[in-house]
mmCIF file of C-alpha atoms and ligand atoms in Angstrom:
data_model
loop_
_atom_site.group_PDB
_atom_site.id
_atom_site.type_symbol
_atom_site.label_atom_id
_atom_site.label_comp_id
_atom_site.label_asym_id
_atom_site.label_seq_id
_atom_site.Cartn_x
_atom_site.Cartn_y
_atom_site.Cartn_z
ATOM 1 C CA MET N 198 -7.477 -0.604 29.117
ATOM 2 C CA PRO N 199 -9.334 -0.181 25.752
ATOM 3 C CA ARG N 200 -7.654 -1.741 22.921
ATOM 4 C CA SER N 201 -7.751 -1.083 19.222
ATOM 5 C CA THR N 202 -10.515 -3.228 17.835
ATOM 6 C CA GLY N 203 -9.610 -6.503 16.177
ATOM 7 C CA ILE N 204 -8.698 -6.554 12.428
ATOM 8 C CA PRO N 205 -7.654 -3.238 11.024
ATOM 9 C CA ALA N 206 -10.088 -2.073 8.386
ATOM 10 C CA HIS N 207 -7.072 -0.716 6.263
ATOM 11 C CA ILE N 208 -3.536 -1.973 6.361
ATOM 12 C CA ALA N 209 -0.889 -0.352 4.277
ATOM 13 C CA ILE N 210 2.398 -2.071 3.698
ATOM 14 C CA ILE N 211 5.738 -0.642 2.703
ATOM 15 C CA MET N 212 7.303 -3.910 1.000
ATOM 16 C CA ASP N 213 10.900 -3.237 1.473
ATOM 17 C CA GLY N 214 14.019 -5.408 1.470
ATOM 18 C CA ASN N 215 13.789 -7.296 -1.890
ATOM 19 C CA GLY N 216 17.230 -6.310 -2.930
ATOM 20 C CA ARG N 217 18.885 -7.142 0.458
ATOM 21 C CA TRP N 218 17.200 -10.510 0.594
ATOM 22 C CA ALA N 219 18.694 -11.378 -2.824
ATOM 23 C CA GLN N 220 22.117 -9.996 -1.806
ATOM 24 C CA LYS N 221 22.205 -12.173 1.289
ATOM 25 C CA ARG N 222 21.695 -15.324 -0.909
ATOM 26 C CA GLY N 223 24.183 -14.238 -3.533
ATOM 27 C CA LEU N 224 21.174 -13.780 -6.021
ATOM 28 C CA SER N 225 20.342 -10.859 -8.335
ATOM 29 C CA ARG N 226 18.085 -8.056 -7.311
ATOM 30 C CA SER N 227 15.622 -9.517 -9.956
ATOM 31 C CA GLU N 228 15.332 -12.589 -8.098
ATOM 32 C CA GLY N 229 14.645 -10.648 -4.923
ATOM 33 C CA HIS N 230 11.805 -8.855 -6.616
ATOM 34 C CA CYS N 231 10.459 -12.149 -8.008
ATOM 35 C CA ALA N 232 10.370 -13.663 -4.336
ATOM 36 C CA GLY N 233 8.701 -10.203 -3.192
ATOM 37 C CA THR N 234 5.950 -10.788 -5.667
ATOM 38 C CA ARG N 235 5.258 -14.137 -4.440
ATOM 39 C CA THR N 236 4.927 -12.790 -0.925
ATOM 40 C CA ALA N 237 2.589 -9.871 -1.994
ATOM 41 C CA LYS N 238 0.379 -12.643 -3.647
ATOM 42 C CA ASP N 239 0.226 -14.661 -0.534
ATOM 43 C CA ILE N 240 -0.308 -11.554 1.849
ATOM 44 C CA VAL N 241 -3.261 -10.258 -0.497
ATOM 45 C CA THR N 242 -4.964 -13.740 -0.039
ATOM 46 C CA ARG N 243 -4.234 -13.956 3.698
ATOM 47 C CA CYS N 244 -5.624 -10.319 4.428
ATOM 48 C CA ARG N 245 -8.651 -11.112 2.381
ATOM 49 C CA GLU N 246 -9.246 -14.271 4.568
ATOM 50 C CA LEU N 247 -8.773 -12.276 7.743
ATOM 51 C CA GLY N 248 -11.370 -9.745 6.786
ATOM 52 C CA VAL N 249 -9.203 -6.745 6.012
ATOM 53 C CA ARG N 250 -11.269 -4.530 3.952
ATOM 54 C CA HIS N 251 -8.556 -2.430 2.477
ATOM 55 C CA LEU N 252 -5.004 -3.344 1.675
ATOM 56 C CA THR N 253 -2.449 -0.991 0.176
ATOM 57 C CA LEU N 254 0.805 -2.102 -1.149
ATOM 58 C CA TYR N 255 3.673 0.355 -1.777
ATOM 59 C CA THR N 256 4.629 -1.231 -5.145
ATOM 60 C CA PHE N 257 6.738 1.535 -6.882
ATOM 61 C CA SER N 258 7.282 5.092 -5.680
ATOM 62 C CA ARG N 259 7.729 8.028 -7.875
ATOM 63 C CA GLU N 260 11.365 8.213 -6.588
ATOM 64 C CA ASN N 261 12.000 4.665 -7.655
ATOM 65 C CA TRP N 262 12.179 5.991 -11.385
ATOM 66 C CA SER N 263 15.902 6.816 -10.300
ATOM 67 C CA ARG N 264 16.687 3.161 -10.073
ATOM 68 C CA PRO N 265 18.681 1.390 -13.016
ATOM 69 C CA LYS N 266 16.370 1.067 -16.176
ATOM 70 C CA ASP N 267 16.785 -2.665 -16.050
ATOM 71 C CA GLU N 268 15.524 -3.015 -12.645
ATOM 72 C CA ILE N 269 12.655 -0.713 -13.417
ATOM 73 C CA GLY N 270 11.611 -2.759 -16.459
ATOM 74 C CA LEU N 271 12.033 -5.990 -14.388
ATOM 75 C CA ILE N 272 9.578 -4.688 -11.606
ATOM 76 C CA PHE N 273 6.857 -3.653 -14.085
ATOM 77 C CA ASP N 274 7.400 -7.012 -16.030
ATOM 78 C CA LEU N 275 6.605 -8.773 -12.787
ATOM 79 C CA LEU N 276 3.682 -6.615 -12.147
ATOM 80 C CA VAL N 277 2.145 -7.473 -15.569
ATOM 81 C CA GLN N 278 2.857 -11.256 -14.841
ATOM 82 C CA TYR N 279 1.082 -10.942 -11.341
ATOM 83 C CA LEU N 280 -1.853 -9.125 -12.691
ATOM 84 C CA ARG N 281 -2.240 -11.599 -15.546
ATOM 85 C CA GLY N 282 -1.949 -14.659 -13.397
ATOM 86 C CA GLU N 283 -4.212 -13.231 -10.608
ATOM 87 C CA LEU N 284 -6.955 -11.821 -12.482
ATOM 88 C CA GLN N 285 -9.181 -14.989 -12.007
ATOM 89 C CA ASN N 286 -8.282 -15.252 -8.348
ATOM 90 C CA LEU N 287 -8.996 -11.561 -7.623
ATOM 91 C CA VAL N 288 -12.322 -11.835 -9.152
ATOM 92 C CA GLU N 289 -13.194 -15.304 -7.484
ATOM 93 C CA GLN N 290 -12.099 -13.745 -4.096
ATOM 94 C CA ASP N 291 -14.097 -10.645 -4.879
ATOM 95 C CA ILE N 292 -11.252 -8.224 -4.507
ATOM 96 C CA HIS N 293 -11.334 -4.766 -6.353
ATOM 97 C CA LEU N 294 -8.174 -3.509 -7.615
ATOM 98 C CA ALA N 295 -7.381 0.222 -7.522
ATOM 99 C CA VAL N 296 -4.202 2.385 -8.209
ATOM 100 C CA LEU N 297 -2.977 5.098 -6.116
ATOM 101 C CA GLY N 298 -0.458 7.152 -8.410
ATOM 102 C CA GLU N 299 -0.297 8.720 -11.780
ATOM 103 C CA MET N 300 -0.971 5.806 -14.127
ATOM 104 C CA ALA N 301 -0.415 7.845 -17.258
ATOM 105 C CA ASP N 302 3.447 7.664 -16.646
ATOM 106 C CA LEU N 303 3.575 3.857 -16.263
ATOM 107 C CA PRO N 304 4.863 1.569 -19.202
ATOM 108 C CA PHE N 305 2.087 0.739 -21.742
ATOM 109 C CA ALA N 306 1.767 -3.054 -20.865
ATOM 110 C CA ALA N 307 1.452 -2.178 -17.199
ATOM 111 C CA ARG N 308 -1.436 0.372 -18.040
ATOM 112 C CA GLN N 309 -3.158 -2.101 -20.045
ATOM 113 C CA ALA N 310 -2.981 -5.018 -17.463
ATOM 114 C CA LEU N 311 -4.088 -2.688 -14.604
ATOM 115 C CA SER N 312 -6.890 -1.354 -16.771
ATOM 116 C CA LEU N 313 -8.145 -4.718 -17.590
ATOM 117 C CA VAL N 314 -8.085 -6.086 -13.861
ATOM 118 C CA MET N 315 -9.615 -2.691 -12.705
ATOM 119 C CA GLN N 316 -12.433 -3.094 -15.106
ATOM 120 C CA LYS N 317 -12.930 -6.942 -14.362
ATOM 121 C CA THR N 318 -12.953 -6.307 -10.636
ATOM 122 C CA ALA N 319 -14.778 -3.079 -10.606
ATOM 123 C CA ASP N 320 -17.903 -4.700 -8.907
ATOM 124 C CA CYS N 321 -15.980 -6.618 -6.340
ATOM 125 C CA ARG N 322 -16.671 -5.502 -2.883
ATOM 126 C CA THR N 323 -14.935 -7.940 -0.232
ATOM 127 C CA MET N 324 -11.747 -6.128 -0.220
ATOM 128 C CA THR N 325 -9.949 -3.249 -1.994
ATOM 129 C CA LEU N 326 -6.496 -3.806 -3.008
ATOM 130 C CA ASN N 327 -4.753 -0.663 -3.610
ATOM 131 C CA LEU N 328 -1.437 -0.770 -5.476
ATOM 132 C CA ALA N 329 0.553 2.415 -5.085
ATOM 133 C CA LEU N 330 2.447 2.792 -8.301
ATOM 134 C CA ASN N 331 4.402 5.857 -9.465
ATOM 135 C CA TYR N 332 3.186 7.136 -5.916
ATOM 136 C CA SER N 333 4.261 10.254 -3.964
ATOM 137 C CA GLY N 334 2.575 11.424 -0.894
ATOM 138 C CA ARG N 335 3.685 14.957 -1.452
ATOM 139 C CA GLU N 336 2.716 14.826 -5.231
ATOM 140 C CA GLU N 337 -0.865 13.510 -4.162
ATOM 141 C CA ILE N 338 -1.310 16.371 -1.782
ATOM 142 C CA LEU N 339 -0.267 18.925 -4.365
ATOM 143 C CA ARG N 340 -2.572 17.342 -6.856
ATOM 144 C CA ALA N 341 -5.556 17.644 -4.415
ATOM 145 C CA ALA N 342 -4.445 21.206 -3.795
ATOM 146 C CA ARG N 343 -4.543 22.009 -7.595
ATOM 147 C CA ALA N 344 -7.869 20.216 -7.922
ATOM 148 C CA LEU N 345 -9.617 22.274 -5.282
ATOM 149 C CA ALA N 346 -7.905 25.602 -6.583
ATOM 150 C CA ALA N 347 -9.437 24.755 -10.045
ATOM 151 C CA LYS N 348 -12.921 24.654 -8.521
ATOM 152 C CA ASN N 349 -12.644 28.258 -7.281
ATOM 153 C CA LEU N 350 -14.027 27.453 -4.005
ATOM 154 C CA PRO N 351 -14.305 30.004 -0.944
ATOM 155 C CA PRO N 352 -11.463 29.128 1.378
ATOM 156 C CA GLU N 353 -13.877 27.979 4.120
ATOM 157 C CA ALA N 354 -15.160 25.133 1.754
ATOM 158 C CA ILE N 355 -11.684 23.599 1.835
ATOM 159 C CA THR N 356 -12.339 21.073 4.706
ATOM 160 C CA GLU N 357 -10.407 18.056 5.477
ATOM 161 C CA THR N 358 -13.312 16.107 3.837
ATOM 162 C CA ALA N 359 -13.110 18.178 0.681
ATOM 163 C CA PHE N 360 -9.461 17.526 0.644
ATOM 164 C CA ALA N 361 -9.472 13.741 1.109
ATOM 165 C CA ASP N 362 -11.994 13.623 -1.604
ATOM 166 C CA GLU N 363 -9.443 14.853 -4.211
ATOM 167 C CA LEU N 364 -6.849 12.077 -2.929
ATOM 168 C CA TYR N 365 -6.383 8.763 -4.711
ATOM 169 C CA THR N 366 -7.741 7.120 -1.718
ATOM 170 C CA LYS N 367 -11.210 8.952 -1.998
ATOM 171 C CA GLY N 368 -13.902 7.062 -0.152
ATOM 172 C CA GLN N 369 -11.650 4.590 1.669
ATOM 173 C CA PRO N 370 -10.682 4.849 5.367
ATOM 174 C CA ASP N 371 -7.332 6.088 6.476
ATOM 175 C CA PRO N 372 -4.843 3.272 7.139
ATOM 176 C CA ASP N 373 -5.192 2.007 10.706
ATOM 177 C CA LEU N 374 -1.938 0.083 10.441
ATOM 178 C CA ILE N 375 1.209 0.853 8.470
ATOM 179 C CA ILE N 376 3.675 -1.927 8.209
ATOM 180 C CA ARG N 377 7.264 -1.574 6.974
ATOM 181 C CA THR N 378 9.701 -4.449 6.498
ATOM 182 C CA SER N 379 13.406 -4.473 6.244
ATOM 183 C CA GLY N 380 14.257 -2.482 9.294
ATOM 184 C CA GLU N 381 14.200 0.803 7.794
ATOM 185 C CA LEU N 382 12.355 3.412 10.131
ATOM 186 C CA ARG N 383 10.749 5.959 7.698
ATOM 187 C CA LEU N 384 7.829 6.667 5.549
ATOM 188 C CA SER N 385 9.460 7.422 2.244
ATOM 189 C CA ASN N 386 6.882 9.600 1.031
ATOM 190 C CA TYR N 387 4.065 7.081 1.733
ATOM 191 C CA LEU N 388 0.300 8.140 2.458
ATOM 192 C CA LEU N 389 1.506 11.515 4.045
ATOM 193 C CA PHE N 390 -2.065 12.766 4.421
ATOM 194 C CA GLN N 391 -3.695 9.632 5.252
ATOM 195 C CA ALA N 392 -1.281 8.393 7.779
ATOM 196 C CA ALA N 393 -2.271 11.083 10.478
ATOM 197 C CA TYR N 394 -3.354 8.628 13.134
ATOM 198 C CA ALA N 395 -2.058 5.363 11.779
ATOM 199 C CA GLU N 396 -0.475 2.886 14.012
ATOM 200 C CA PHE N 397 2.985 1.693 12.866
ATOM 201 C CA TYR N 398 4.644 -1.747 12.852
ATOM 202 C CA PHE N 399 8.327 -2.082 11.806
ATOM 203 C CA THR N 400 10.076 -5.360 11.421
ATOM 204 C CA ASP N 401 13.633 -6.312 10.236
ATOM 205 C CA THR N 402 12.276 -9.193 8.273
ATOM 206 C CA LEU N 403 12.892 -8.571 4.547
ATOM 207 C CA TRP N 404 9.756 -8.463 2.402
ATOM 208 C CA PRO N 405 10.183 -11.987 0.681
ATOM 209 C CA ASP N 406 10.340 -13.475 4.029
ATOM 210 C CA PHE N 407 7.247 -11.760 5.365
ATOM 211 C CA ASP N 408 4.792 -14.608 5.803
ATOM 212 C CA ALA N 409 1.439 -15.157 7.290
ATOM 213 C CA ALA N 410 3.016 -15.778 10.741
ATOM 214 C CA GLU N 411 4.716 -12.366 10.564
ATOM 215 C CA LEU N 412 1.351 -10.705 9.533
ATOM 216 C CA GLU N 413 -0.176 -12.407 12.503
ATOM 217 C CA ARG N 414 2.554 -11.025 14.665
ATOM 218 C CA ALA N 415 1.943 -7.516 13.369
ATOM 219 C CA LEU N 416 -1.830 -7.889 13.985
ATOM 220 C CA ALA N 417 -1.402 -9.240 17.413
ATOM 221 C CA ASP N 418 0.844 -6.077 18.161
ATOM 222 C CA TYR N 419 -1.754 -3.746 16.652
ATOM 223 C CA ALA N 420 -4.438 -5.405 18.700
ATOM 224 C CA GLY N 421 -2.631 -4.631 21.967
ATOM 225 C CA ARG N 422 -2.291 -0.857 21.194
ATOM 226 C CA GLN N 423 -4.385 1.866 22.580
ATOM 227 C CA ARG N 424 -5.492 4.330 19.953
ATOM 228 C CA ARG N 425 -6.361 7.513 21.672
ATOM 229 C CA PHE N 426 -6.787 10.121 18.901
ATOM 230 C CA GLY N 427 -5.815 12.925 21.255
ATOM 231 C CA ARG N 428 -7.848 11.821 24.240
ATOM 232 C CA THR N 429 -6.598 10.824 27.567
ATOM 233 C CA GLY N 430 -6.607 7.043 28.540
ATOM 234 C CA GLU N 431 -9.407 7.800 31.223
ATOM 235 C CA GLN N 432 -11.672 9.280 28.353
ATOM 236 C CA LEU N 433 -11.810 6.109 26.216
ATOM 237 C CA PRO N 434 -14.510 3.755 26.616
ATOM 238 C CA ALA N 435 -13.730 0.732 28.597
HETATM 239 C C1 LIG D 787 11.492 -3.018 -2.258
HETATM 240 O O1 LIG D 787 12.763 -3.596 -2.214
HETATM 241 C C2 LIG D 787 10.913 -2.912 -3.745
HETATM 242 C C3 LIG D 787 10.869 -1.728 -4.322
HETATM 243 C C4 LIG D 787 11.251 -0.574 -3.735
HETATM 244 C C5 LIG D 787 10.457 -1.503 -5.670
HETATM 245 P P1 LIG D 787 14.045 -2.779 -2.467
HETATM 246 O O2 LIG D 787 14.274 -3.034 -3.911
HETATM 247 O O3 LIG D 787 13.885 -1.333 -2.009
HETATM 248 O O4 LIG D 787 15.085 -3.538 -1.572
HETATM 249 P P2 LIG D 787 16.294 -3.087 -0.773
HETATM 250 O O5 LIG D 787 15.807 -1.880 0.048
HETATM 251 O O6 LIG D 787 17.232 -2.643 -1.823
HETATM 252 O O7 LIG D 787 16.736 -4.074 -0.054
HETATM 253 C C1 LIG D 788 9.864 2.421 -0.686
HETATM 254 O O1 LIG D 788 10.983 1.707 -0.563
HETATM 255 C C2 LIG D 788 9.072 2.330 -1.867
HETATM 256 C C3 LIG D 788 8.614 0.850 -2.131
HETATM 257 C C4 LIG D 788 8.495 -0.001 -1.125
HETATM 258 C C5 LIG D 788 7.898 0.627 -3.336
HETATM 259 P P1 LIG D 788 12.446 2.310 -1.049
HETATM 260 O O2 LIG D 788 13.380 1.147 -0.960
HETATM 261 O O3 LIG D 788 12.296 2.865 -2.389
HETATM 262 O O4 LIG D 788 12.710 3.388 0.126
HETATM 263 P P2 LIG D 788 13.988 4.229 0.598
HETATM 264 O O5 LIG D 788 14.607 4.801 -0.716
HETATM 265 O O6 LIG D 788 14.949 3.190 1.148
HETATM 266 O O7 LIG D 788 13.438 5.293 1.471
HETATM 267 MG MG1 LIG D 789 14.375 -0.441 -0.329
#
């Protein structure tokens, strides 16, 4: 039976469960986010070593603005620390940083740190690290629709390709594998257009506990899948 080929070109992760991880240990949610940031750092390096070309991390959804102000502040402080601490590593690992989401609404320090890292890694080609920040899949689709409308194109020119070119992921392949930690079985407004034919992997592991061994389990599971894209099993190459 044909199997999906090896390492996914694009992995997208919904890093969920920081709060519950902390709660289980009698720690504050902040400590959960700190631990989650350490996991993110390790998983970026591991994906790069494994030859993943695009990694997307759901870092902050547009809906996450409804969380307590202190928690939001802490999440962006951690982001800034991560970016400052990792700049050199990202450059050395040849990892290009990109943002999916509306950057203008982010705190100033976060915008500044992101702009610097994006600028310094602009020529890096081995892997693209997308941080979904202030991200909403529906908003991304509406934004693309508005951009196309503003071009006054004839209706037949609005193709899937033309549409995809107006998304934050322009020029990048769709995710092959979407991983969600913490046992939740939902997309939470993540990559709605791009997820059309993604394979899903759900694990009860909370994000701070998601390590290289867990990643390998997800990849082994993915490698055993049959991706059909609408065809019958018999139509697929052996
Ligand atoms: C994911 O962990 C991090 C963000 C959404 C920013 P959560 O903070 O959602 O953790 P739980 O779901 O409350 O356990
Ligand atoms: C999704 O997690 C967003 C991120 C991981 C950044 P949430 O914890 O916000 O998702 P819901 O609210 O449980 O769906
Ligand atoms: Mg959550």
